[in-house]
Amino acid sequence: MIYEPIFLDVNSEVPMYRQLYGSIKERICSGCPAVGEKMPSIRRISEELGVSRTTVEQAYGQLCVEGYLVSRPQSGYFVEAAVIEKTTLPTDDMTDDEPEPTVQYDFGSRYVDSRGSDLDLWRKYLRAVLSREDIVTSYGHYQGEPELRRQLAHFGSLLRGVNATPERIVIGAGVQPLLSLICGLLGERAGRVGIEYPCFPHAERVFRDFRLDITALGHDKYGVKPEELYASKADVLYLNPSNTESMGRPMPVSRRAELLEWAERTDGLIIEDDYNGALRFRSLPVPAMQGMSDGNRVIYLGSFSKLLMPSVRLSYMALTPELAGLYRSRCASYNQTSSKTEQLALAEYIRDGHIEKRLRRLRKIYSEKSDRLIALLNEYFGSIAKIRLAETALCAELILQSSQTPEELTAIALAGGVRVIPADTEHGAPKLRLSFAGIQSEDMPEGVRLLHKIISPYCQ
Amino acid sequence: MIYEPIFLDVNSEVPMYRQLYGSIKERICSGCPAVGEKMPSIRRISEELGVSRTTVEQAYGQLCVEGYLVSRPQSGYFVEAAVIEKTTLPTDDMTDDEPEPTVQYDFGSRYVDSRGSDLDLWRKYLRAVLSREDIVTSYGHYQGEPELRRQLAHFGSLLRGVNATPERIVIGAGVQPLLSLICGLLGERAGRVGIEYPCFPHAERVFRDFRLDITALGHDKYGVKPEELYASKADVLYLNPSNTESMGRPMPVSRRAELLEWAERTDGLIIEDDYNGALRFRSLPVPAMQGMSDGNRVIYLGSFSKLLMPSVRLSYMALTPELAGLYRSRCASYNQTSSKTEQLALAEYIRDGHIEKRLRRLRKIYSEKSDRLIALLNEYFGSIAKIRLAETALCAELILQSSQTPEELTAIALAGGVRVIPADTEHGAPKLRLSFAGIQSEDMPEGVRLLHKIISPYCQ
């Protein structure tokens, strides 16, 4: 009798039928009653355990749903399957998420200056959206909220010279989901991708995940060399013309025109990642390359993480008309990734003109902060390092004479309480980056002094 | 003299240097002065136009940054390049986003019942997170906020029987970004994916976008047939065992065990999409398949769109230890897609026990609503249709005797003011789905009556 050792607790918060279900399941899984055996009737269990027939019916019903029991008309319930569940928790070799080290002076790039962050205003817009019930209880538009796409078409045209209608704009939670979308839309057309190194590692990751061929393209002082591009047989070119990292400045218009000509001639496609393209403070922003073309060969990618808040995952792209048509024909199988609430808050924030005000304010703040940081670095490191401004990255670069790697120097600095960003090496000299985006101006002098004290013993 | 026809407006809001920059650029692009020609000196323009030398320097500086001019030491400024920008806006064939038709009774699945939505409580949690400045002005954790992953590990274990540590949980803005991640991590190991149709089209989309081979697997009354799985040579099996659509009920444990055995024997991997797995109201939820295994062969995918709010893009997965290790080794090149604010709000919402309360409430609401809808459908359509409940999909199914396709019937209903969902056909009979998630109970009688009036003339 399987029900003999079953004890049900009438005072428990767990419903009776659930207790009974659990007990029977446990017994079946331990092999008694065995597979094929007939179960006692509902009436009999009900009488012997002193529970209602409904309780037993519910327990048996659930066991049937899960496949442990089967009900055969006119003959009763039988054990259908016994499965030994492995309930031991897996032991991982992985360590838990590492605790953050104590950082006194943070020249890392994970924060933005809260003075420039318009936090109260942003909260106001989010709250206004949250108060609209119909918005929160329904799914968003697959392509991104139409109102935000309208605002972005206008904003992109005004501030970046991008030519796109709202129908060609697709919103996503960062550049990676958008690049994944592009790779999917291109299909076999994207066989080989040409990239200029150093490139945004998150973009390269997506191309690698899609198992595309990646060709590293050489560059001269104007950027990617057109002859290498032709020779590479690339179908797609990924680049950031408003901030070519290898040059530390925008790509000149003549080279842009040559690359657009490549696309026309070879039926190629250019993915223009305009990361922080609008946020220049030493000169005017250079208009986007997409706007120099007829829009049939260039996909434009823009992002708001530095412009708005790093916590807001919101990027957008302007597809070519051809790819936009393909995307829309597949719309039923794509979901939007970006938060609907944040999209609608951003639409109203842009509509009310705040993004331009914010850009002006950020330009002022970053211009002052970069001047201050460069001056401090010259004061302390002038004799032992080359110092450079990476404008769009919101960083100063420090190229040191040291036998340590950038990663080693970063770890030494961090142990002393200063966070910096390891970069690559230049002619063997390790390069560190110091972001001025997050740190407060008044903390810079002491931060640079401390950094100098910590790492100068490791420099010649 | 290029500066002769230049008129600068001192009363304009556009800064003088920008006006000058624009005028010179326009002239260069129209071919005069020509490429190679020397520009007038800064002093000369300054004197002739009556502007400061700084103004001219700024305008020239910007033109150099963009590559229109080049500055040669000791000799002055020269025209470097002239590019004719195509400023005509592209004309799209695409129509603008279609206006929503007027829907009197909405049996579509884009909404959830606001009675069950806990909207005020959810707003409260979001607002509490928004008030913490450091959170909003910094980037989130690439893998998802550690606090939310801890809560999900607990929640998944408690409610779905999932075995996973927070280190193996990855958060994403929906199932699609998570599946993209999986495809990227699997690389060449994911050559062929076995799928049971009908399947979630958004999942199939991702596999197609990654250009994987897709094999349709046949099923019997227990689900995917193991022999077909072995014969298919699939490396990966994608399925939804708690709601096998073809059967309208969960996959029994015996079949689950057979599929797990396939994975062990062939070094295969199972992706278990547990869409709405916790939200059952006719029986207890069936524990996840991942928890039946040692976790080395099953990736578990869970989602919150129906449980919380459709507008919140938040899904999660429990990776196998091996894939979690690979993921973490690549963490520097993956960005989180889900909103940090919404993640942290959800963490506290779960921690305070609201998700269990909400599940209980939703079960009650959906149990009542489904009973009511099924009763109404029987009353009106009993003689001309087969009627079925699709529990996890929160839908009733109506299989009609009609020569129209599901899409045609849906369009006819929509024109009459009733939105339903077209499904597939069963033995030639068109199937419609009516969701009871969004519509109010009190609107159901009139909605079903109207639907019957509209479409019964098209049925035999």
PDB file of N, CA and C in Angstrom, chain A residues 284-345:
ATOM      1  N   LEU A 284      33.453  71.355 -34.204  1.00  0.00           N
ATOM      2  CA  LEU A 284      32.076  70.953 -34.455  1.00  0.00           C
ATOM      3  C   LEU A 284      32.054  69.462 -34.764  1.00  0.00           C
ATOM      4  N   PRO A 285      30.933  68.786 -34.507  1.00  0.00           N
ATOM      5  CA  PRO A 285      30.860  67.389 -34.934  1.00  0.00           C
ATOM      6  C   PRO A 285      30.932  67.314 -36.453  1.00  0.00           C
ATOM      7  N   VAL A 286      31.574  66.284 -36.956  1.00  0.00           N
ATOM      8  CA  VAL A 286      31.637  66.063 -38.393  1.00  0.00           C
ATOM      9  C   VAL A 286      30.377  65.300 -38.806  1.00  0.00           C
ATOM     10  N   PRO A 287      29.666  65.777 -39.848  1.00  0.00           N
ATOM     11  CA  PRO A 287      28.434  65.081 -40.221  1.00  0.00           C
ATOM     12  C   PRO A 287      28.679  63.615 -40.570  1.00  0.00           C
ATOM     13  N   ALA A 288      27.653  62.809 -40.405  1.00  0.00           N
ATOM     14  CA  ALA A 288      27.789  61.370 -40.653  1.00  0.00           C
ATOM     15  C   ALA A 288      28.009  61.088 -42.135  1.00  0.00           C
ATOM     16  N   MET A 289      28.708  59.991 -42.376  1.00  0.00           N
ATOM     17  CA  MET A 289      29.007  59.558 -43.739  1.00  0.00           C
ATOM     18  C   MET A 289      27.726  59.136 -44.473  1.00  0.00           C
ATOM     19  N   GLN A 290      26.785  58.576 -43.721  1.00  0.00           N
ATOM     20  CA  GLN A 290      25.547  58.122 -44.342  1.00  0.00           C
ATOM     21  C   GLN A 290      24.882  59.255 -45.113  1.00  0.00           C
ATOM     22  N   GLY A 291      24.953  60.480 -44.559  1.00  0.00           N
ATOM     23  CA  GLY A 291      24.311  61.626 -45.186  1.00  0.00           C
ATOM     24  C   GLY A 291      25.028  62.113 -46.436  1.00  0.00           C
ATOM     25  N   MET A 292      26.275  61.672 -46.630  1.00  0.00           N
ATOM     26  CA  MET A 292      27.010  62.049 -47.843  1.00  0.00           C
ATOM     27  C   MET A 292      26.583  61.188 -49.017  1.00  0.00           C
ATOM     28  N   SER A 293      25.936  60.059 -48.710  1.00  0.00           N
ATOM     29  CA  SER A 293      25.573  59.108 -49.762  1.00  0.00           C
ATOM     30  C   SER A 293      24.081  59.218 -50.014  1.00  0.00           C
ATOM     31  N   ASP A 294      23.572  58.400 -50.929  1.00  0.00           N
ATOM     32  CA  ASP A 294      22.129  58.400 -51.143  1.00  0.00           C
ATOM     33  C   ASP A 294      21.421  57.469 -50.166  1.00  0.00           C
ATOM     34  N   GLY A 295      22.184  56.882 -49.236  1.00  0.00           N
ATOM     35  CA  GLY A 295      21.562  56.052 -48.189  1.00  0.00           C
ATOM     36  C   GLY A 295      21.355  54.607 -48.607  1.00  0.00           C
ATOM     37  N   ASN A 296      21.742  54.250 -49.838  1.00  0.00           N
ATOM     38  CA  ASN A 296      21.523  52.877 -50.310  1.00  0.00           C
ATOM     39  C   ASN A 296      22.668  51.934 -49.976  1.00  0.00           C
ATOM     40  N   ARG A 297      23.780  52.488 -49.499  1.00  0.00           N
ATOM     41  CA  ARG A 297      24.972  51.664 -49.281  1.00  0.00           C
ATOM     42  C   ARG A 297      25.505  51.775 -47.867  1.00  0.00           C
ATOM     43  N   VAL A 298      24.870  52.619 -47.045  1.00  0.00           N
ATOM     44  CA  VAL A 298      25.383  52.848 -45.694  1.00  0.00           C
ATOM     45  C   VAL A 298      24.284  52.610 -44.662  1.00  0.00           C
ATOM     46  N   ILE A 299      24.614  51.792 -43.643  1.00  0.00           N
ATOM     47  CA  ILE A 299      23.733  51.665 -42.482  1.00  0.00           C
ATOM     48  C   ILE A 299      24.342  52.517 -41.377  1.00  0.00           C
ATOM     49  N   TYR A 300      23.537  53.387 -40.802  1.00  0.00           N
ATOM     50  CA  TYR A 300      24.017  54.285 -39.754  1.00  0.00           C
ATOM     51  C   TYR A 300      23.612  53.744 -38.381  1.00  0.00           C
ATOM     52  N   LEU A 301      24.564  53.699 -37.444  1.00  0.00           N
ATOM     53  CA  LEU A 301      24.295  53.253 -36.072  1.00  0.00           C
ATOM     54  C   LEU A 301      24.573  54.377 -35.078  1.00  0.00           C
ATOM     55  N   GLY A 302      23.600  54.715 -34.270  1.00  0.00           N
ATOM     56  CA  GLY A 302      23.790  55.756 -33.255  1.00  0.00           C
ATOM     57  C   GLY A 302      23.405  55.245 -31.882  1.00  0.00           C
ATOM     58  N   SER A 303      23.949  55.879 -30.853  1.00  0.00           N
ATOM     59  CA  SER A 303      23.741  55.365 -29.497  1.00  0.00           C
ATOM     60  C   SER A 303      23.524  56.508 -28.512  1.00  0.00           C
ATOM     61  N   PHE A 304      22.892  56.221 -27.396  1.00  0.00           N
ATOM     62  CA  PHE A 304      22.601  57.257 -26.411  1.00  0.00           C
ATOM     63  C   PHE A 304      23.258  57.052 -25.054  1.00  0.00           C
ATOM     64  N   SER A 305      24.131  56.026 -24.928  1.00  0.00           N
ATOM     65  CA  SER A 305      24.613  55.713 -23.589  1.00  0.00           C
ATOM     66  C   SER A 305      25.422  56.858 -22.986  1.00  0.00           C
ATOM     67  N   LYS A 306      26.251  57.529 -23.778  1.00  0.00           N
ATOM     68  CA  LYS A 306      27.035  58.627 -23.233  1.00  0.00           C
ATOM     69  C   LYS A 306      26.255  59.938 -23.229  1.00  0.00           C
ATOM     70  N   LEU A 307      25.289  60.018 -24.131  1.00  0.00           N
ATOM     71  CA  LEU A 307      24.561  61.265 -24.275  1.00  0.00           C
ATOM     72  C   LEU A 307      23.505  61.400 -23.194  1.00  0.00           C
ATOM     73  N   LEU A 308      22.919  60.273 -22.820  1.00  0.00           N
ATOM     74  CA  LEU A 308      21.799  60.325 -21.895  1.00  0.00           C
ATOM     75  C   LEU A 308      22.245  59.777 -20.543  1.00  0.00           C
ATOM     76  N   MET A 309      22.172  58.472 -20.375  1.00  0.00           N
ATOM     77  CA  MET A 309      22.590  57.803 -19.143  1.00  0.00           C
ATOM     78  C   MET A 309      23.174  56.463 -19.570  1.00  0.00           C
ATOM     79  N   PRO A 310      24.268  56.039 -18.983  1.00  0.00           N
ATOM     80  CA  PRO A 310      24.815  54.728 -19.350  1.00  0.00           C
ATOM     81  C   PRO A 310      23.847  53.593 -19.020  1.00  0.00           C
ATOM     82  N   SER A 311      22.957  53.822 -18.062  1.00  0.00           N
ATOM     83  CA  SER A 311      22.053  52.740 -17.656  1.00  0.00           C
ATOM     84  C   SER A 311      20.935  52.527 -18.672  1.00  0.00           C
ATOM     85  N   VAL A 312      20.750  53.484 -19.580  1.00  0.00           N
ATOM     86  CA  VAL A 312      19.681  53.365 -20.562  1.00  0.00           C
ATOM     87  C   VAL A 312      20.213  52.641 -21.787  1.00  0.00           C
ATOM     88  N   ARG A 313      19.646  51.480 -22.081  1.00  0.00           N
ATOM     89  CA  ARG A 313      20.113  50.687 -23.218  1.00  0.00           C
ATOM     90  C   ARG A 313      19.290  51.068 -24.433  1.00  0.00           C
ATOM     91  N   LEU A 314      19.790  52.024 -25.196  1.00  0.00           N
ATOM     92  CA  LEU A 314      19.005  52.486 -26.328  1.00  0.00           C
ATOM     93  C   LEU A 314      19.903  52.945 -27.461  1.00  0.00           C
ATOM     94  N   SER A 315      19.908  52.187 -28.537  1.00  0.00           N
ATOM     95  CA  SER A 315      20.623  52.570 -29.742  1.00  0.00           C
ATOM     96  C   SER A 315      19.631  52.558 -30.898  1.00  0.00           C
ATOM     97  N   TYR A 316      20.057  53.065 -32.040  1.00  0.00           N
ATOM     98  CA  TYR A 316      19.169  53.014 -33.201  1.00  0.00           C
ATOM     99  C   TYR A 316      19.994  52.902 -34.461  1.00  0.00           C
ATOM    100  N   MET A 317      19.341  52.452 -35.525  1.00  0.00           N
ATOM    101  CA  MET A 317      20.041  52.422 -36.805  1.00  0.00           C
ATOM    102  C   MET A 317      19.107  52.882 -37.908  1.00  0.00           C
ATOM    103  N   ALA A 318      19.731  53.413 -38.972  1.00  0.00           N
ATOM    104  CA  ALA A 318      18.982  53.744 -40.180  1.00  0.00           C
ATOM    105  C   ALA A 318      19.389  52.720 -41.224  1.00  0.00           C
ATOM    106  N   LEU A 319      18.448  51.845 -41.596  1.00  0.00           N
ATOM    107  CA  LEU A 319      18.737  50.811 -42.589  1.00  0.00           C
ATOM    108  C   LEU A 319      18.659  51.397 -43.998  1.00  0.00           C
ATOM    109  N   THR A 320      19.265  50.703 -44.955  1.00  0.00           N
ATOM    110  CA  THR A 320      19.057  51.087 -46.350  1.00  0.00           C
ATOM    111  C   THR A 320      17.614  50.726 -46.711  1.00  0.00           C
ATOM    112  N   PRO A 321      17.044  51.381 -47.734  1.00  0.00           N
ATOM    113  CA  PRO A 321      15.650  51.067 -48.095  1.00  0.00           C
ATOM    114  C   PRO A 321      15.462  49.578 -48.366  1.00  0.00           C
ATOM    115  N   GLU A 322      16.430  48.959 -49.024  1.00  0.00           N
ATOM    116  CA  GLU A 322      16.310  47.541 -49.365  1.00  0.00           C
ATOM    117  C   GLU A 322      16.229  46.670 -48.092  1.00  0.00           C
ATOM    118  N   LEU A 323      17.166  46.911 -47.170  1.00  0.00           N
ATOM    119  CA  LEU A 323      17.174  46.105 -45.947  1.00  0.00           C
ATOM    120  C   LEU A 323      15.974  46.421 -45.052  1.00  0.00           C
ATOM    121  N   ALA A 324      15.538  47.683 -45.090  1.00  0.00           N
ATOM    122  CA  ALA A 324      14.358  48.039 -44.291  1.00  0.00           C
ATOM    123  C   ALA A 324      13.138  47.272 -44.797  1.00  0.00           C
ATOM    124  N   GLY A 325      13.026  47.128 -46.110  1.00  0.00           N
ATOM    125  CA  GLY A 325      11.912  46.375 -46.682  1.00  0.00           C
ATOM    126  C   GLY A 325      11.960  44.916 -46.257  1.00  0.00           C
ATOM    127  N   LEU A 326      13.156  44.337 -46.300  1.00  0.00           N
ATOM    128  CA  LEU A 326      13.323  42.944 -45.881  1.00  0.00           C
ATOM    129  C   LEU A 326      12.982  42.792 -44.398  1.00  0.00           C
ATOM    130  N   TYR A 327      13.491  43.718 -43.587  1.00  0.00           N
ATOM    131  CA  TYR A 327      13.220  43.682 -42.151  1.00  0.00           C
ATOM    132  C   TYR A 327      11.715  43.708 -41.882  1.00  0.00           C
ATOM    133  N   ARG A 328      11.034  44.613 -42.560  1.00  0.00           N
ATOM    134  CA  ARG A 328       9.597  44.755 -42.306  1.00  0.00           C
ATOM    135  C   ARG A 328       8.801  43.543 -42.799  1.00  0.00           C
ATOM    136  N   SER A 329       9.326  42.877 -43.811  1.00  0.00           N
ATOM    137  CA  SER A 329       8.633  41.666 -44.272  1.00  0.00           C
ATOM    138  C   SER A 329       8.785  40.527 -43.251  1.00  0.00           C
ATOM    139  N   ARG A 330       9.786  40.642 -42.372  1.00  0.00           N
ATOM    140  CA  ARG A 330      10.000  39.609 -41.349  1.00  0.00           C
ATOM    141  C   ARG A 330       9.570  40.074 -39.962  1.00  0.00           C
ATOM    142  N   CYS A 331       8.868  41.201 -39.910  1.00  0.00           N
ATOM    143  CA  CYS A 331       8.645  41.855 -38.621  1.00  0.00           C
ATOM    144  C   CYS A 331       7.949  40.951 -37.610  1.00  0.00           C
ATOM    145  N   ALA A 332       7.108  40.035 -38.107  1.00  0.00           N
ATOM    146  CA  ALA A 332       6.350  39.212 -37.170  1.00  0.00           C
ATOM    147  C   ALA A 332       7.264  38.305 -36.343  1.00  0.00           C
ATOM    148  N   SER A 333       8.506  38.145 -36.766  1.00  0.00           N
ATOM    149  CA  SER A 333       9.380  37.254 -35.999  1.00  0.00           C
ATOM    150  C   SER A 333      10.526  37.984 -35.309  1.00  0.00           C
ATOM    151  N   TYR A 334      10.425  39.307 -35.194  1.00  0.00           N
ATOM    152  CA  TYR A 334      11.421  40.040 -34.410  1.00  0.00           C
ATOM    153  C   TYR A 334      10.753  40.754 -33.251  1.00  0.00           C
ATOM    154  N   ASN A 335      11.321  40.651 -32.091  1.00  0.00           N
ATOM    155  CA  ASN A 335      10.840  41.405 -30.939  1.00  0.00           C
ATOM    156  C   ASN A 335      11.745  42.590 -30.672  1.00  0.00           C
ATOM    157  N   GLN A 336      11.156  43.652 -30.180  1.00  0.00           N
ATOM    158  CA  GLN A 336      11.941  44.809 -29.763  1.00  0.00           C
ATOM    159  C   GLN A 336      12.711  44.447 -28.486  1.00  0.00           C
ATOM    160  N   THR A 337      13.940  44.961 -28.347  1.00  0.00           N
ATOM    161  CA  THR A 337      14.726  44.663 -27.154  1.00  0.00           C
ATOM    162  C   THR A 337      14.756  45.826 -26.162  1.00  0.00           C
ATOM    163  N   SER A 338      14.490  47.021 -26.620  1.00  0.00           N
ATOM    164  CA  SER A 338      14.646  48.179 -25.743  1.00  0.00           C
ATOM    165  C   SER A 338      13.371  48.433 -24.942  1.00  0.00           C
ATOM    166  N   SER A 339      13.548  48.889 -23.704  1.00  0.00           N
ATOM    167  CA  SER A 339      12.412  49.143 -22.815  1.00  0.00           C
ATOM    168  C   SER A 339      11.460  50.167 -23.425  1.00  0.00           C
ATOM    169  N   LYS A 340      10.187  49.812 -23.476  1.00  0.00           N
ATOM    170  CA  LYS A 340       9.183  50.700 -24.066  1.00  0.00           C
ATOM    171  C   LYS A 340       9.069  52.003 -23.266  1.00  0.00           C
ATOM    172  N   THR A 341       9.122  51.873 -21.947  1.00  0.00           N
ATOM    173  CA  THR A 341       9.028  53.052 -21.091  1.00  0.00           C
ATOM    174  C   THR A 341      10.161  54.027 -21.400  1.00  0.00           C
ATOM    175  N   GLU A 342      11.384  53.510 -21.467  1.00  0.00           N
ATOM    176  CA  GLU A 342      12.525  54.382 -21.720  1.00  0.00           C
ATOM    177  C   GLU A 342      12.476  54.969 -23.137  1.00  0.00           C
ATOM    178  N   GLN A 343      11.965  54.194 -24.081  1.00  0.00           N
ATOM    179  CA  GLN A 343      11.833  54.728 -25.442  1.00  0.00           C
ATOM    180  C   GLN A 343      10.903  55.932 -25.478  1.00  0.00           C
ATOM    181  N   LEU A 344       9.755  55.791 -24.837  1.00  0.00           N
ATOM    182  CA  LEU A 344       8.777  56.874 -24.889  1.00  0.00           C
ATOM    183  C   LEU A 344       9.244  58.085 -24.097  1.00  0.00           C
ATOM    184  N   ALA A 345       9.961  57.839 -22.993  1.00  0.00           N
ATOM    185  CA  ALA A 345      10.511  58.965 -22.232  1.00  0.00           C
ATOM    186  C   ALA A 345      11.525  59.714 -23.091  1.00  0.00           C
TER     187      ALA A 345
END
